[in-house]
Coordinates of C-alpha atoms in Angstrom, one line a residue:
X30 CA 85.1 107.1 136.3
X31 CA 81.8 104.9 134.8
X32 CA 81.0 108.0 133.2
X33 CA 84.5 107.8 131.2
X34 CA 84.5 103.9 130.7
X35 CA 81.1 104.4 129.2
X36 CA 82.1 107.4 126.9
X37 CA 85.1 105.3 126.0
X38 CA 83.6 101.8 125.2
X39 CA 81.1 103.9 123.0
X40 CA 83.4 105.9 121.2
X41 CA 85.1 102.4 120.4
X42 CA 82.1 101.3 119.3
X43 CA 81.5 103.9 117.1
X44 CA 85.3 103.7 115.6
X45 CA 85.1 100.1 114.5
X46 CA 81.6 100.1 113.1
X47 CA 83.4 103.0 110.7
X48 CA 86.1 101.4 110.3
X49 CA 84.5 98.1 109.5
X50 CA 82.1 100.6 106.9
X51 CA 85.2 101.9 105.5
X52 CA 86.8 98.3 105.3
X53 CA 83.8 96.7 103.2
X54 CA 84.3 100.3 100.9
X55 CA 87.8 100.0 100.5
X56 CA 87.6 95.7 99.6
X57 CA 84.5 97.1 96.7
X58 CA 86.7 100.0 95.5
X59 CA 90.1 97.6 95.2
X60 CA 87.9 95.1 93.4
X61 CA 86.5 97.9 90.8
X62 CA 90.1 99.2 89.8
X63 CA 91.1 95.5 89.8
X64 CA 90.1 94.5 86.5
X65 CA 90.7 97.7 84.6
X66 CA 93.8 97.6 86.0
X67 CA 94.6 94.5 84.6
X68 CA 93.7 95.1 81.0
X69 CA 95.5 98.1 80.8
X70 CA 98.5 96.1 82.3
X71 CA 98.1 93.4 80.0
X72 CA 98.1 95.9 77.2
X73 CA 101.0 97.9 77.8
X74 CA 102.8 94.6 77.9
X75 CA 101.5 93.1 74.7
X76 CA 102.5 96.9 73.2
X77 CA 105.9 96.5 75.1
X78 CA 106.4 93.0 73.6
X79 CA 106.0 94.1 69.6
X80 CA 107.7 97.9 70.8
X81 CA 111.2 96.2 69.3
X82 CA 109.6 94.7 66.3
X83 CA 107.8 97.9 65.2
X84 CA 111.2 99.7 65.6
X85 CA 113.0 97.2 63.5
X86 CA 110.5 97.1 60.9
X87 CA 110.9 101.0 60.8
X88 CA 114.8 101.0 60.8
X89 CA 114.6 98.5 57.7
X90 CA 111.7 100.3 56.0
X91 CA 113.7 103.5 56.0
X92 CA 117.0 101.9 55.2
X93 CA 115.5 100.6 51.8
X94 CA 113.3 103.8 51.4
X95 CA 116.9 105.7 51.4
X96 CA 118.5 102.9 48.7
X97 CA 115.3 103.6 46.2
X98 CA 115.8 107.0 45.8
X99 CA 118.3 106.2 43.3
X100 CA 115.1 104.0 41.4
X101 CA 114.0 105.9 38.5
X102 CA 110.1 107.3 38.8
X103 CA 110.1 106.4 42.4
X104 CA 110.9 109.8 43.2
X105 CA 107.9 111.0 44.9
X106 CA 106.8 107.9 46.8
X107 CA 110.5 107.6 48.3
X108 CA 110.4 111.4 49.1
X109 CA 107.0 110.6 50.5
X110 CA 108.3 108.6 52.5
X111 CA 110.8 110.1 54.0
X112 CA 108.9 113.2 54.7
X113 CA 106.5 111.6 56.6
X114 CA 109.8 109.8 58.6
X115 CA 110.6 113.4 59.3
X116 CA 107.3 114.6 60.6
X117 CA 107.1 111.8 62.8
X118 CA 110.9 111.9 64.0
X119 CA 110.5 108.1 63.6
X120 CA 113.8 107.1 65.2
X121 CA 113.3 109.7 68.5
X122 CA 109.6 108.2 68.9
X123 CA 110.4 104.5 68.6
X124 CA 112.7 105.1 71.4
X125 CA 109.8 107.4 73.2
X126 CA 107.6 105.1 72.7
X127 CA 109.5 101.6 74.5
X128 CA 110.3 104.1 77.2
X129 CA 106.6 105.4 77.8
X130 CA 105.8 102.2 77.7
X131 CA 107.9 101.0 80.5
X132 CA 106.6 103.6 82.7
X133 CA 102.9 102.8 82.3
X134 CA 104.0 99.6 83.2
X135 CA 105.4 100.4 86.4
X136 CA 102.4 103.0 87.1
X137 CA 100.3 99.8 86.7
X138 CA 102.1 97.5 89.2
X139 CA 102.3 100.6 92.0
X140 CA 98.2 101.1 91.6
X141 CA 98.2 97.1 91.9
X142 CA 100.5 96.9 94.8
X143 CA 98.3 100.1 96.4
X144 CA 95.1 98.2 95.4
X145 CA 96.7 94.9 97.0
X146 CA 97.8 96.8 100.4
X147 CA 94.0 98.2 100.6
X148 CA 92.5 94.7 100.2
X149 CA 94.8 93.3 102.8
X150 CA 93.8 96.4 105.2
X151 CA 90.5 96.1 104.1
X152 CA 90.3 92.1 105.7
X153 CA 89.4 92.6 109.1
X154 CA 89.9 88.9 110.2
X155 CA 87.2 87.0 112.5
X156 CA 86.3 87.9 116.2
X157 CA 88.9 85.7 117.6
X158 CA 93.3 85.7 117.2
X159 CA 94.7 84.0 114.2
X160 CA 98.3 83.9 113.4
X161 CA 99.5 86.9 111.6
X162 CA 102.4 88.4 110.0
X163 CA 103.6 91.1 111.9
X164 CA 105.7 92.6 109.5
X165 CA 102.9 91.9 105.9
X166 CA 100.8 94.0 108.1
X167 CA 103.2 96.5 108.6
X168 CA 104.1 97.2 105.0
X169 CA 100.2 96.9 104.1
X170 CA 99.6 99.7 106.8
X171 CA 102.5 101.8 105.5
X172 CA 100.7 101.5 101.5
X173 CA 97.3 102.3 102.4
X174 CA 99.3 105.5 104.9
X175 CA 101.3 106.5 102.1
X176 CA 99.7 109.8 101.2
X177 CA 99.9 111.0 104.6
X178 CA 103.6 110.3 104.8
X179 CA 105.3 110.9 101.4
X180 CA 105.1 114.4 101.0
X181 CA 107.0 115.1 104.2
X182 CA 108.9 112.0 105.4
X183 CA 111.0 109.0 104.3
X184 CA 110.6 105.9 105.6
X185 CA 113.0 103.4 106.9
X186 CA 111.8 100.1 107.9
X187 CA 113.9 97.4 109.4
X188 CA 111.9 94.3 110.0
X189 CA 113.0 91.2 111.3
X190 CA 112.6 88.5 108.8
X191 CA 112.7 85.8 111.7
X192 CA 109.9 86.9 113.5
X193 CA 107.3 84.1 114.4
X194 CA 103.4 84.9 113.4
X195 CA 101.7 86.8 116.2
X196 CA 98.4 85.6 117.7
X197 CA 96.4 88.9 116.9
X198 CA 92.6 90.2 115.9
X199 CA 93.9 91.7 112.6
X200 CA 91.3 94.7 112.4
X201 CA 91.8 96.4 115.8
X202 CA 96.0 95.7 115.2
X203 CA 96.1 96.9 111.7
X204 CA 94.1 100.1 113.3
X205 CA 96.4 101.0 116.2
X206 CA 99.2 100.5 113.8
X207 CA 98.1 103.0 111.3
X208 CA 96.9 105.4 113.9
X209 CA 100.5 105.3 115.3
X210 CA 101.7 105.9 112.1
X211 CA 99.6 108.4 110.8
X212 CA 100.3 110.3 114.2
X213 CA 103.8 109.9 113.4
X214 CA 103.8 111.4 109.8
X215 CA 101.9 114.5 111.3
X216 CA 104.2 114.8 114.0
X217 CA 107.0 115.0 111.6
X218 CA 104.7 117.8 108.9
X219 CA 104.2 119.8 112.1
X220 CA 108.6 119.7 112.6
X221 CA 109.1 120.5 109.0
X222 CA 106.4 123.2 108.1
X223 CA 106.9 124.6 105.0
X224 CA 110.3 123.7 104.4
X225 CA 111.7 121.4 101.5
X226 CA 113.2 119.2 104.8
X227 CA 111.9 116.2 104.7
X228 CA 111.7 113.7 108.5
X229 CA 112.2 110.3 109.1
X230 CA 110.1 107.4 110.2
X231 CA 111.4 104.7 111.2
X232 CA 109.9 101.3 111.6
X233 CA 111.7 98.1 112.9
X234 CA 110.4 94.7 114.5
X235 CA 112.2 92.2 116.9
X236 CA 111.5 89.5 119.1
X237 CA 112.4 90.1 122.5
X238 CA 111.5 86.9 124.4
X239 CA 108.1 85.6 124.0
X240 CA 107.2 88.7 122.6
X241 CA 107.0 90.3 119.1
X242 CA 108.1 94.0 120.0
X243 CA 107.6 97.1 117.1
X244 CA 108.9 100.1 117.1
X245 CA 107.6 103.2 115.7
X246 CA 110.4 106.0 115.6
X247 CA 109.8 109.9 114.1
X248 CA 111.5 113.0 114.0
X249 CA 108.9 115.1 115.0
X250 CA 108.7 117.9 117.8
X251 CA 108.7 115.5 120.6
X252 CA 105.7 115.4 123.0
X253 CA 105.6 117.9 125.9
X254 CA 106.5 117.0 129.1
X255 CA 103.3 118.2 130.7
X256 CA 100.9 116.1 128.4
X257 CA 102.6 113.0 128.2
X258 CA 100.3 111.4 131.6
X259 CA 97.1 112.2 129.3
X260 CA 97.9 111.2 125.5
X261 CA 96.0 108.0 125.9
X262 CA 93.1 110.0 127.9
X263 CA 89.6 109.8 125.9
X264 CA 89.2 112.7 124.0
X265 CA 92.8 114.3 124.9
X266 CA 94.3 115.9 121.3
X267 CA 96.3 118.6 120.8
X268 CA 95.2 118.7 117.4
X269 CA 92.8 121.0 115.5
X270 CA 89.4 120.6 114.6
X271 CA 89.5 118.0 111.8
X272 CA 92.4 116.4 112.5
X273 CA 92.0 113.8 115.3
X274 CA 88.9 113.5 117.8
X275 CA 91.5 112.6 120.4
X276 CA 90.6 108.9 120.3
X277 CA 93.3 107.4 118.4
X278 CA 96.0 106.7 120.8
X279 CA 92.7 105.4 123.8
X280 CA 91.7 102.7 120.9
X281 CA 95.1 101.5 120.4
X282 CA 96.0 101.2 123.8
X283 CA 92.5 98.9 124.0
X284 CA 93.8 97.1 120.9
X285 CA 97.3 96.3 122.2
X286 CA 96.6 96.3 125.5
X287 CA 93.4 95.2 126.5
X288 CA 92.7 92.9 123.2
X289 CA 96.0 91.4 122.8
X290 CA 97.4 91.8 126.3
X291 CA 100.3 93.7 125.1
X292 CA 102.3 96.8 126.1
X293 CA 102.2 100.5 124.6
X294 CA 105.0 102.8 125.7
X295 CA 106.4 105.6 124.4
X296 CA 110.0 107.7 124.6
X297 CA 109.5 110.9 124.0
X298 CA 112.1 113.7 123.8
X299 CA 111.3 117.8 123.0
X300 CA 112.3 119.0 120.0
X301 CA 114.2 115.8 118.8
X302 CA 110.7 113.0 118.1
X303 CA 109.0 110.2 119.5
X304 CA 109.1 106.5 119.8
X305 CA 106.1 104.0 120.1
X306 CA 106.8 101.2 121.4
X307 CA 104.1 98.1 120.6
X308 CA 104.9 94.8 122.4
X309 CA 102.7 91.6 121.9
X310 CA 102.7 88.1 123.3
X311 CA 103.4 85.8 120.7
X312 CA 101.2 83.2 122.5
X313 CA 97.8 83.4 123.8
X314 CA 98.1 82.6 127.4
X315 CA 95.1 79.7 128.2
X316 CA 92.3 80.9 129.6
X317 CA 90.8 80.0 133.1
X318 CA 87.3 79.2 133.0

């Protein structure tokens, strides 16, 4: 009905003037934890770098230390020394050390690459298609996902390295996408509950003609066959409060669909998961004046 059109064009109103609120927060926060970021990376590295030098300089100090204890009156100093050696296990914490410093490395480039992935989800892109990549956005939308996913699922992604840039508005795609996917992940909690189990999503991307096609595969309960003619109904969810207003899988269908003139399908069987399947033209067809 109007009455429904109207409700719907609203409430996807509403969604990207948050998202686009949320987008301009996300690019400021990224930017803050940039720069500390970087110094503390630059200084783990410079402490990694002389790590080995420090060590050696020890191992040589403490070789000699050992050969003057035979010195007469340098008794105390050498015992000194070595006591001090002791307290500080010098060998065992060299070693500690290089290896604490590896890992602050690494803990450096994941916040980086986490930082990265929100500035890339952050960039909205203009009001009309630019060539994207299709499979960047994926793994950016997976990143900036990650904590909704990796307590419960793996994720397997299989993504055609040959895929041609698709013609796309970047904010509404990189929204369906991670509505999709965040619908996936709590499919999948709701299948393994409390349980140690952990799902699967699985993500891959093809070219099927002159169209890029991704699919969107999780082990989750599977949708009932009685609700599956209203999941992209405004304001259908099965969810409780707080967990969905029931407009996610309505703005992606206006994303893929309406925006991009795309497909959005889904297989869907009880008690074994669910597949999205997103399909978009790869060109923009001219348009008639």
């Amino acid at each position: 009905s109007a009455y429904d059109q109207l409700a719907t064009a609203q409430a996807q109103l509403l969604q990207a003037q948050k998202l686009e609120a949320i987008g301009e927060l996300a690019s400021g926060i990224a930017h803050e934890i940039n720069t500390p970021i970087q110094f503390i990376g630059d200084n783990a590295q410079f402490l990694s770098d002389l790590a080995p030098d420090v060590a050696r300089f020890h191992r040589e100090a403490l070789k000699l230390t050992k050969m003057a204890g035979d010195v007469p009156g340098l008794d105390e100093p050498v015992t000194a020394v070595l006591e001090a050696a002791d307290a500080a296990d010098i060998s065992f914490t060299d070693e500690e050390i290089a290896d604490a410093l590896t890992q602050i490395r690494e803990g450096v480039a994941r916040v980086a690459e986490i930082v990265r992935a929100m500035k890339d989800f952050a960039h909205q892109g203009g009001d009309t298609k630019a060539p994207i990549d299709l499979n960047a956005t994926i793994e950016t939308t997976i990143a900036v996902a990650r904590n909704e996913w990796k307590y419960h699922c793996e994720v397997a992604m299989d993504l055609d390295d040959g895929l041609p840039p698709v013609p796309a508005l970047a904010g509404p795609l990189k929204q369906a996408i991670l509505v999709i996917v965040i619908n996936a992940a709590q499919a999948v909690q709701d299948a393994v509950g409390d349980s140690d189990r952990k799902g699967t999503i699985a993500i891959s991307t093809s070219q099927r003609g002159d169209s890029a096609v991704l699919k969107i595969t999780d082990s989750g309960l599977g949708i009932p066959q009685k609700i599956r003619d209203r999941i992209f109904d405004p304001f259908f969810t099965t969810k409780e409060v707080g967990r969905g207003s029931g407009q996610g899988l309505t703005i992606c269908r206006s994303a893929i669909v309406d925006q991009h003139g795309g497909t959005l399908e889904f297989e869907s069987e009880e008690g074994v998961g669910t597949t999205f399947i997103v399909s978009l033209p790869l060109h923009i067809e001219e348009e008639t004046a």
